[in-house]
Short mmCIF file of C-alpha atoms in Angstrom, two decimals:
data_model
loop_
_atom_site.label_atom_id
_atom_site.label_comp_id
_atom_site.label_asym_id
_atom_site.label_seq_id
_atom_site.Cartn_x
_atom_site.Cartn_y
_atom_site.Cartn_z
CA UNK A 1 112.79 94.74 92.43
CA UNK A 2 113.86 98.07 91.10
CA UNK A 3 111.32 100.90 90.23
CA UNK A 4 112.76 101.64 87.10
CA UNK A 5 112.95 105.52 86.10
CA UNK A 6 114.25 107.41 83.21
CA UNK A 7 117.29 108.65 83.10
CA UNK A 8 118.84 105.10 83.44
CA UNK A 9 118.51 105.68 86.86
CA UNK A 10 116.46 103.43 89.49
CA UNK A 11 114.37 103.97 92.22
CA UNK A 12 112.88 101.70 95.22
CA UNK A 13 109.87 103.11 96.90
CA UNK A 14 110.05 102.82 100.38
CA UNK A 15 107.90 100.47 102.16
CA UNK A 16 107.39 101.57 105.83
CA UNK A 17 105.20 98.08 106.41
CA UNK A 18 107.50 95.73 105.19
CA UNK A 19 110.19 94.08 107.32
CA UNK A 20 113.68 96.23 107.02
CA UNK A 21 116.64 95.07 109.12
CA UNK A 22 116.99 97.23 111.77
CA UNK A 23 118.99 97.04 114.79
CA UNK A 24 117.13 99.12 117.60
CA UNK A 25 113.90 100.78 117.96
CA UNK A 26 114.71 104.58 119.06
CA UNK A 27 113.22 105.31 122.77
CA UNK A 28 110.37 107.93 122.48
CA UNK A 29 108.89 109.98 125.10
CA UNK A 30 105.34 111.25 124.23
CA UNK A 31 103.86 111.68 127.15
CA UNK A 32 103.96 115.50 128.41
CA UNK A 33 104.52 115.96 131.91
CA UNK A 34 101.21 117.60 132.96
CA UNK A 35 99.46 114.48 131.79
CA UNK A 36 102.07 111.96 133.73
CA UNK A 37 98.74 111.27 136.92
CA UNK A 38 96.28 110.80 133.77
CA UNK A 39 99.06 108.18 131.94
CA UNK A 40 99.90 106.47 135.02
CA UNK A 41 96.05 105.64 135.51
CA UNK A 42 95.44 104.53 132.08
CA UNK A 43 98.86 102.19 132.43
CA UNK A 44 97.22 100.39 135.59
CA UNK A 45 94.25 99.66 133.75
CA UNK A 46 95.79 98.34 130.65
CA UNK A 47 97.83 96.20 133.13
CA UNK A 48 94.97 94.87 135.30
CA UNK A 49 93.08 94.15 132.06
CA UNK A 50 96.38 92.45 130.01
CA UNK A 51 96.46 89.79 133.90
CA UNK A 52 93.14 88.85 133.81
CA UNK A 53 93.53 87.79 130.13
CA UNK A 54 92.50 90.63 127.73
CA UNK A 55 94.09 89.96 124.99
CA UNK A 56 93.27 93.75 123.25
CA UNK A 57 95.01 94.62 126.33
CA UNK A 58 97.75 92.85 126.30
CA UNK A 59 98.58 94.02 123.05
CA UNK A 60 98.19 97.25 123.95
CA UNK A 61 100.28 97.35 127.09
CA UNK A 62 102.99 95.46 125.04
CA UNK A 63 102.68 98.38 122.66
CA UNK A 64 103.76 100.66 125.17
CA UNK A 65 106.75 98.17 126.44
CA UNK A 66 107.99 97.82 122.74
CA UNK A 67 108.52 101.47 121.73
CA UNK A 68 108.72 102.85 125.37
CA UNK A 69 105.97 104.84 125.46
CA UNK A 70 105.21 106.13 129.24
CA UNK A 71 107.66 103.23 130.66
CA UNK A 72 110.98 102.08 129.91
CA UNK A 73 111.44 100.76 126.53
CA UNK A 74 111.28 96.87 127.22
CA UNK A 75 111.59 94.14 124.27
CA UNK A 76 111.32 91.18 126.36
CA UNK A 77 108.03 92.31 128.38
CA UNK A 78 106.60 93.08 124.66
CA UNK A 79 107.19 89.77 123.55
CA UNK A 80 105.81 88.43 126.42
CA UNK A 81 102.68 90.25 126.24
CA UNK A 82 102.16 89.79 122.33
CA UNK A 83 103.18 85.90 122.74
CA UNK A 84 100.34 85.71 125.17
CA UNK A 85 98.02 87.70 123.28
CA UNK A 86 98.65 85.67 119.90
CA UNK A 87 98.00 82.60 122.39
CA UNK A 88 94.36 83.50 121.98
CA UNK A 89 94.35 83.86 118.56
CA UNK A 90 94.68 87.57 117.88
CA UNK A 91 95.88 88.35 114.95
CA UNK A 92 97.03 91.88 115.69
CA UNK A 93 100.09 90.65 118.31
CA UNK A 94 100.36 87.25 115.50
CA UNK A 95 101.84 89.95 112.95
CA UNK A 96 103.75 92.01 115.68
CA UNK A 97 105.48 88.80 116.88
CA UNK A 98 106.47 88.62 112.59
CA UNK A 99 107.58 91.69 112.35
CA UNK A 100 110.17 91.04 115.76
CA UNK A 101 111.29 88.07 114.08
CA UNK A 102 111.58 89.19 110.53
CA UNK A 103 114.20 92.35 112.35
CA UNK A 104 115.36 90.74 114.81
CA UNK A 105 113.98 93.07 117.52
CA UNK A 106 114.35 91.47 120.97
CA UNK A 107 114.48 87.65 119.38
CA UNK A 108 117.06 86.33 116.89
CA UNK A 109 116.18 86.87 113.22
CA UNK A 110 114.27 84.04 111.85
CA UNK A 111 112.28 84.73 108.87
CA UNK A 112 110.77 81.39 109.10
CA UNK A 113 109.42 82.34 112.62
CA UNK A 114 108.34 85.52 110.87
CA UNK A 115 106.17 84.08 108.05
CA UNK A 116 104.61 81.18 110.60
CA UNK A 117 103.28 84.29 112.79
CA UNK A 118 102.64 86.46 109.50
CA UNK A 119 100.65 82.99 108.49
CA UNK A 120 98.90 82.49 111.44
CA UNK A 121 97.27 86.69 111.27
CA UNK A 122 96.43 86.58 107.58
CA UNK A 123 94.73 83.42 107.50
CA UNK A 124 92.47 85.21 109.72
CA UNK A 125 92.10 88.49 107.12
CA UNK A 126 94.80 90.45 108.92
CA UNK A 127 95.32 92.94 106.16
CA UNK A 128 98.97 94.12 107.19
CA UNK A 129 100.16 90.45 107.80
CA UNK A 130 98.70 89.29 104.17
CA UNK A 131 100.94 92.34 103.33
CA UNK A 132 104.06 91.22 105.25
CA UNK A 133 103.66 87.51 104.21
CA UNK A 134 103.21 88.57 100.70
CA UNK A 135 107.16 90.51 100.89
CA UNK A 136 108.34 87.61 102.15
CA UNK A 137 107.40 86.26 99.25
CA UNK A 138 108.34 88.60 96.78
CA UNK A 139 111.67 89.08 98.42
CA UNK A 140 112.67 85.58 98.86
CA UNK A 141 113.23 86.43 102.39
CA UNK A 142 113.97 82.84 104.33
CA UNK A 143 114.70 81.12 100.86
CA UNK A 144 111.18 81.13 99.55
CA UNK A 145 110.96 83.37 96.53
CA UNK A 146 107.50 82.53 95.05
CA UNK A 147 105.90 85.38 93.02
CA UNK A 148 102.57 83.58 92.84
CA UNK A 149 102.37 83.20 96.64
CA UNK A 150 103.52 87.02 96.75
CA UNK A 151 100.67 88.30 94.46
CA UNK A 152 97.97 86.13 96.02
CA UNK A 153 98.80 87.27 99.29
CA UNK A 154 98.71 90.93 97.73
CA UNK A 155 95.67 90.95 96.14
CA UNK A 156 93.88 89.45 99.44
CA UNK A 157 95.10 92.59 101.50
CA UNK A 158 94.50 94.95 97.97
CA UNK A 159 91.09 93.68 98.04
CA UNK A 160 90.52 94.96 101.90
CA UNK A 161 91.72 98.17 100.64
CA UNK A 162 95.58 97.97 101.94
CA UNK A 163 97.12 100.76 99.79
CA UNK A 164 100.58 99.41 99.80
CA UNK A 165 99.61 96.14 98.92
CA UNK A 166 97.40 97.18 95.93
CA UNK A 167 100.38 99.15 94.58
CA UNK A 168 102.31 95.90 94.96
CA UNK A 169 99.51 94.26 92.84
CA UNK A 170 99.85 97.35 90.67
CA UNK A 171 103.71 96.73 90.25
CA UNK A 172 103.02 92.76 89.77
CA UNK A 173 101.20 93.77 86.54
CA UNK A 174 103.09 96.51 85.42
CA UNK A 175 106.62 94.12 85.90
CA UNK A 176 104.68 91.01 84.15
CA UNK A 177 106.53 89.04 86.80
CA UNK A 178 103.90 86.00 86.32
CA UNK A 179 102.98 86.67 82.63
CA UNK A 180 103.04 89.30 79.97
CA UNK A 181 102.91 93.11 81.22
CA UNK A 182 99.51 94.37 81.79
CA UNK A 183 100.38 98.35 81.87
CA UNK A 184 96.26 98.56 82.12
CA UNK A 185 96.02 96.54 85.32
CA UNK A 186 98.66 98.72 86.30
CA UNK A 187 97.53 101.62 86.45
CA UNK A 188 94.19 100.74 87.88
CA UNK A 189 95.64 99.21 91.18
CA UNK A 190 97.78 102.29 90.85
CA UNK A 191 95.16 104.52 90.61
CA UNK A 192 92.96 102.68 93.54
CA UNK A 193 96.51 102.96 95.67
CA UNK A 194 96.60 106.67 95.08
CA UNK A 195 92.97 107.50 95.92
CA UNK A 196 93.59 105.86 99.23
CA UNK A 197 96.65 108.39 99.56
CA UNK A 198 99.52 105.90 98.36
CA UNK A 199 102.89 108.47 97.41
CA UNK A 200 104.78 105.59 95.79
CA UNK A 201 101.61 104.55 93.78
CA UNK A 202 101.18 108.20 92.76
CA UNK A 203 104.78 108.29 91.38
CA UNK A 204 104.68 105.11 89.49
CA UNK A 205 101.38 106.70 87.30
CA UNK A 206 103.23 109.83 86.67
CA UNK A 207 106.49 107.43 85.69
CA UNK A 208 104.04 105.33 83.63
CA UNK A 209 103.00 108.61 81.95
CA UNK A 210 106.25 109.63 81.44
CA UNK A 211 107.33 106.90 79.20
CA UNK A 212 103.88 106.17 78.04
CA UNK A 213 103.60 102.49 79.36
CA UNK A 214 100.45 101.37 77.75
CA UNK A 215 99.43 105.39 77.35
CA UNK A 216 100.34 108.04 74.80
CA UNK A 217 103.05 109.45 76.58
CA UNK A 218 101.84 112.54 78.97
CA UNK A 219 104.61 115.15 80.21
CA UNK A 220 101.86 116.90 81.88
CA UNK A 221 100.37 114.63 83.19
CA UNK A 222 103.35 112.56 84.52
CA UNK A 223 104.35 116.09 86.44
CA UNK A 224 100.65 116.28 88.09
CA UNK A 225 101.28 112.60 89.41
CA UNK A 226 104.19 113.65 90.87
CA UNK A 227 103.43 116.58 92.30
CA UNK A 228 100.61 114.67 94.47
CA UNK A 229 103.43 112.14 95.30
CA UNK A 230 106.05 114.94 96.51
CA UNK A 231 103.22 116.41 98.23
CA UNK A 232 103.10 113.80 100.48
CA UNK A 233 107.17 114.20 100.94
CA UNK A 234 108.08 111.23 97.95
CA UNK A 235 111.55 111.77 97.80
CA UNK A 236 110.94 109.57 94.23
CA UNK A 237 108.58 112.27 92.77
CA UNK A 238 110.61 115.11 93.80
CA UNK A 239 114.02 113.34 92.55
CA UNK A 240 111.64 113.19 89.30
CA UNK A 241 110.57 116.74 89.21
CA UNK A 242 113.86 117.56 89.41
CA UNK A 243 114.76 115.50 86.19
CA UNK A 244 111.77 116.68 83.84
CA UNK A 245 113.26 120.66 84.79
CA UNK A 246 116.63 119.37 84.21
CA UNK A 247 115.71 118.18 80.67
CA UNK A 248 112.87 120.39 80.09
CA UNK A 249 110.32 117.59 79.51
CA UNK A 250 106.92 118.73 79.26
CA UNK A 251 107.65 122.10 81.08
CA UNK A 252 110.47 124.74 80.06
CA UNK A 253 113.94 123.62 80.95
CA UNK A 254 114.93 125.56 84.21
CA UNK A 255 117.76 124.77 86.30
CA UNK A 256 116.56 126.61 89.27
CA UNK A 257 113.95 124.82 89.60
CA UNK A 258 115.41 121.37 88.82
CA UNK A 259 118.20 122.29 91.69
CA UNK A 260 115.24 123.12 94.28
CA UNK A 261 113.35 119.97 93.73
CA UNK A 262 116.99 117.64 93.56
CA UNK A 263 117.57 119.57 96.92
CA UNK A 264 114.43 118.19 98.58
CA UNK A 265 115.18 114.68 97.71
CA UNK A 266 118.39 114.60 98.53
CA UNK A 267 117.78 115.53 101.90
CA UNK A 268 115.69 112.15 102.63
CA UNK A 269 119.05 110.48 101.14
CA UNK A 270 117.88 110.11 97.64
CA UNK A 271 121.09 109.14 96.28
CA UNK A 272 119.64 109.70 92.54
CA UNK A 273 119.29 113.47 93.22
CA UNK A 274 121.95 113.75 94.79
CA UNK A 275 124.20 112.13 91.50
CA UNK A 276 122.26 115.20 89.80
CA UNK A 277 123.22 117.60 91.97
CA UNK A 278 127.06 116.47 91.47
CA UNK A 279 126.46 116.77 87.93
CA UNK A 280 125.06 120.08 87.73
CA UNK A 281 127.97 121.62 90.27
CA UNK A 282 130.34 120.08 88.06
CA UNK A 283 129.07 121.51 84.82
CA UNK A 284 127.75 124.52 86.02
CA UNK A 285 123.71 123.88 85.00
CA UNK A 286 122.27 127.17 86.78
CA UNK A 287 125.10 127.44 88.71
CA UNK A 288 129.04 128.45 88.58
CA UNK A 289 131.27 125.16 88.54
CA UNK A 290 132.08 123.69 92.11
CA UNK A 291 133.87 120.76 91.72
CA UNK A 292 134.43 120.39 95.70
CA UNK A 293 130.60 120.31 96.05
CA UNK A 294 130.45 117.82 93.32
CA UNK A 295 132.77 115.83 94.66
CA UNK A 296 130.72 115.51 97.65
CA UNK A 297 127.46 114.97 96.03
CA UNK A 298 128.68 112.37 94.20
CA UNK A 299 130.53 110.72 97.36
CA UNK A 300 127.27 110.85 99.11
CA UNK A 301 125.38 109.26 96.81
CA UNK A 302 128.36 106.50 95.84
CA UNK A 303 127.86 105.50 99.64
CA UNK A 304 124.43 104.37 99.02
CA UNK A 305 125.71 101.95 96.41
CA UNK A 306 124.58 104.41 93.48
CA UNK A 307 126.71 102.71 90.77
CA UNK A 308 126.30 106.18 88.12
CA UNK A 309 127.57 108.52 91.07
CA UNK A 310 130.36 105.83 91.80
CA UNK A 311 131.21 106.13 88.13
CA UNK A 312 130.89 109.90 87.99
CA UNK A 313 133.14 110.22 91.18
CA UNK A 314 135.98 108.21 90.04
CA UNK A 315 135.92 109.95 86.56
CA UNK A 316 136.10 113.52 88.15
CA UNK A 317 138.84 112.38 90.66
CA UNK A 318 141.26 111.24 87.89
CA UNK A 319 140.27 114.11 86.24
CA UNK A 320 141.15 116.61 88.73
CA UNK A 321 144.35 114.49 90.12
CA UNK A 322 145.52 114.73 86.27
CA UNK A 323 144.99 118.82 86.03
CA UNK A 324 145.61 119.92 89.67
CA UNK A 325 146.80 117.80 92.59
CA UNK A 326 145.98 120.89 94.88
CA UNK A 327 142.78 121.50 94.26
CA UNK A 328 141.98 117.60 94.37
CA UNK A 329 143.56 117.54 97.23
CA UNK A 330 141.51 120.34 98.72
CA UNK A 331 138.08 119.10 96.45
CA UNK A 332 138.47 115.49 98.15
CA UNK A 333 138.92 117.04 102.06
CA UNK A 334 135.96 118.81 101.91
CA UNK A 335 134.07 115.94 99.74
CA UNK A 336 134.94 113.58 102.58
CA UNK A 337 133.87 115.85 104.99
CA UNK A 338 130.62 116.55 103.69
CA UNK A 339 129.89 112.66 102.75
CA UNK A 340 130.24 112.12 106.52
CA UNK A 341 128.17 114.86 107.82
CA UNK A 342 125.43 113.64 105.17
CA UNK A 343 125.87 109.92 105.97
CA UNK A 344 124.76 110.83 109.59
CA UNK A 345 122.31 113.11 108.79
CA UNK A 346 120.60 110.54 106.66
CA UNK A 347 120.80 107.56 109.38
CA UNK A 348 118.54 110.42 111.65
CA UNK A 349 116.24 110.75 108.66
CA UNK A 350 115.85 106.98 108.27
CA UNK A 351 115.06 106.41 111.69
CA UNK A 352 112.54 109.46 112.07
CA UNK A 353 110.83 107.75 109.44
CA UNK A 354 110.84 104.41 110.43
CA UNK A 355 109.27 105.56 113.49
CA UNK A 356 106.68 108.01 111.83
CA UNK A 357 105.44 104.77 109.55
CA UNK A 358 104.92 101.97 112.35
CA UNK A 359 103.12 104.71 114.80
CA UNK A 360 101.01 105.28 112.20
CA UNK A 361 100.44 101.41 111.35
CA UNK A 362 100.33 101.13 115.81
CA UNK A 363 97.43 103.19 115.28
CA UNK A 364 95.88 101.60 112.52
CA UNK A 365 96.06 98.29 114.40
CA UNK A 366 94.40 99.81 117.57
CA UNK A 367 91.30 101.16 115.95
CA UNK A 368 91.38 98.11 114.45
CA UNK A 369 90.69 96.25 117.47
CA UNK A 370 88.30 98.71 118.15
CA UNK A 371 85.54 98.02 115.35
CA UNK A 372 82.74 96.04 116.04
CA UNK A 373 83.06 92.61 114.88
CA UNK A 374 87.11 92.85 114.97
CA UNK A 375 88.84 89.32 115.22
CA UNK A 376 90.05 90.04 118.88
CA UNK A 377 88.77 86.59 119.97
CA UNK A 378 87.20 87.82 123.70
CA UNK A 379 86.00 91.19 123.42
CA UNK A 380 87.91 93.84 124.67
CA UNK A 381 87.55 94.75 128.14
CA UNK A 382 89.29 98.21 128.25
CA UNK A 383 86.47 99.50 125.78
CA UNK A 384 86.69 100.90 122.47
CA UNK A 385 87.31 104.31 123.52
CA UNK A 386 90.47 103.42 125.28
CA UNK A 387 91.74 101.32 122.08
CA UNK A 388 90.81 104.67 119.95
CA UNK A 389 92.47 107.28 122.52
CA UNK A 390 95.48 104.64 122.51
CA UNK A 391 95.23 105.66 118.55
CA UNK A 392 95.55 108.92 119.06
CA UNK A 393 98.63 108.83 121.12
CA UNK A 394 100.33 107.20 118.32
CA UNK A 395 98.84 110.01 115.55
CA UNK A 396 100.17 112.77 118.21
CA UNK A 397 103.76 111.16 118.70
CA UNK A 398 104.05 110.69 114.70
CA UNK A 399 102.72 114.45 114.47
CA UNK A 400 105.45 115.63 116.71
CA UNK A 401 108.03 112.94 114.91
CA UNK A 402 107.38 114.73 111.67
CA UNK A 403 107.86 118.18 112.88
CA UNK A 404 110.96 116.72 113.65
CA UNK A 405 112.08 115.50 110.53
CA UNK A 406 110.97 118.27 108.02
CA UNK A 407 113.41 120.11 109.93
CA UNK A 408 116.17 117.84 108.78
CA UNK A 409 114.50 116.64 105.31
CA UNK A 410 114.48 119.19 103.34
CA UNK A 411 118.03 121.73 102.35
CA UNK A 412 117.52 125.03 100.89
CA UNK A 413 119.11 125.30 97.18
CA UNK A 414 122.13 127.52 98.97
CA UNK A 415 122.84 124.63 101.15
CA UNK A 416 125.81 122.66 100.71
CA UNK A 417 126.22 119.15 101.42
CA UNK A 418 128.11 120.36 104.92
CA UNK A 419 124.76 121.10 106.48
#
């Protein structure tokens, strides 16, 4: 499931949709004080509309209860509320329930519960859900690996104009995973991906124009995909800036520039840049030789399982234990060190963006219910408006969320791993 890369490195674009194990959902507070009266109204009618049986309402108010927005964060009272909500038939709470049960939030982890409720929303055209059931799929989650399930549940939400799940009809092709490659197909679910703003779609046309999948092979135009993709904060594009100024491939070879670009990536935790940045410290590309720091860089990205900087560690520790025992001594204490501070650092990034993606897809599902003609089986009795100022909360939270994190995701080139 690997998005291949040159290099003979790999690379997984995130999927913020897509069920992830996670343990806990991180209590936010969006509400400002000064609006607290205001809040406390609009909570009383959500809840006198969620008794008498709204089901848009219910929802909502178990939106609130589930991420702790203006009450105490509450998993049980969300499930209650969804559970009654996907009574009715709405598909909205039907994929919410499958996402609790794919993570385990507030229920046990049952992926089979998951794909029922994930079932039960994209039978009625529930975009995300056609998504979520099509991962299952692809995944194998729950024992059911089926790739033609996977891609017809893609295409279904790819044709509704779900940009993850047309780059995952995108990848299909490009993979051949039911048949022979179709680098064509490819790129044009790629392309319809990245005009409706996909960053991992984006980076897989400038990596097909990199090698030249099914293309003369494009330097300059591999850089340009990119660059849209790390414009959006694709720690995958920037890792792959990095690598085309590290090896001067299409542009001149500058280390500088190579360093700055590995720098952003590796502070979302992209454990390919940060191998590169262990390899430059260590042989001095732009820089003077630091093995401490490349002990650390390579550390960091060994703990995420990345089997090159594993192999890159263990050959500059016997190295250094052969020449000098006191400075690997003094190399490995502060590689350690910094490994740690990095490690927790990156579990903060993870989480900001967790929380960034599903109060974006929150809002997306709220304006959903909003639109005339939306599946919401009775029609809404708090009103559009509320559903679409309910949408904005969400926008505003993520806004202040990602203020947040781009002051933790990005390190300045004189940054060491420490920070």
């Amino acid at each position: 499931m690997d998005r291949a890369r040159p290099g003979g490195l790999n690379l997984k674009p995130n999927k913020l949709l897509q069920g992830l194990a996670v343990a806990s959902i991180v209590l936010l507070t969006c509400v400002a004080p000064v609006q607290a009266d205001e809040h406390d109204g609009e909570l009383a009618l959500l809840r006198g509309a969620a008794e008498e049986g709204d089901s848009a309402a219910q929802f909502t108010l178990a939106n609130h209860y589930y991420r702790g927005l203006g009450v105490q964060q509450d998993l049980e009272k969300a499930l209650a509320l969804y559970s009654k909500a996907a009574d009715q038939g709405l598909a909205a709470a039907e994929n919410r329930l499958g996402i609790m049960y794919e993570r385990g939030l507030g229920v046990p982890q049952s992926y089979g519960r998951a794909m029922t409720f994930y079932r039960k929303a994209a039978v009625q055209g529930n975009a995300l859900a056609q998504f979520n059931l099509g991962m299952l799929y692809e995944t194998g989650k729950g024992g059911r690996l089926d790739y033609s399930q996977a891609l017809q549940w893609f295409q279904k939400a790819a044709e509704q104009g779900e940009p993850d799940a047309e780059e995952e009809v995108g990848y299909f092709f490009q993979r051949g995973f039911l048949g022979a490659r179709d680098y064509e197909k490819a790129r044009e679910w790629y392309k319809r991906a990245a005009e409706h703003g996909c960053a991992n779609a984006q980076n897989q046309l400038g990596y097909m124009a990199q090698l030249g999948l099914g293309m003369e092979q494009d330097y300059v135009q591999a850089l340009d995909w990119y660059y849209k993709a790390a414009a959006q904060g694709n720690p995958n594009a920037q890792e792959n800036i990095g690598y085309l100024y590290q090896h001067g491939l299409g542009v001149e070879t500058d280390y500088a520039e190579a360093e700055t670009w590995y720098y952003k990536a590796a502070g979302q935790g992209n454990s390919n840049a940060e191998n590169q940045l262990g390899y430059m410290n260590q042989y001095g590309l732009g820089m003077p030789p630091d093995f401490a720091q490349a002990l650390a860089w390579y550390h960091t990205a060994a703990d995420q399982g990345n089997h090159t900087a594993s192999e890159n560690l263990k050959a500059l520790s016997e190295r250094l234990q052969g020449v000098d025992a006191e400075l690997w001594q003094a190399a490995s204490a502060a590689a350690d060190q910094a490994a740690e501070a990095q490690s927790a650092r990156r579990v903060r990034i993870a989480n900001l963006q967790r929380q960034i993606g599903e109060l974006e897809l929150d809002a997306r599902m709220e304006e959903s219910l909003a639109e005339p003609g939306a599946a919401t089986v009775n029609a809404p009795a708090i009103g559009a408006a509320k559903l679409r100022k309910e949408a904005d909360m969400y926008r505003a939270e993520a806004a202040r969320l990602r203020a947040e994190l781009a002051g933790l995701d990005m390190l300045a080139a004189s940054s060491t791993p420490l920070q």
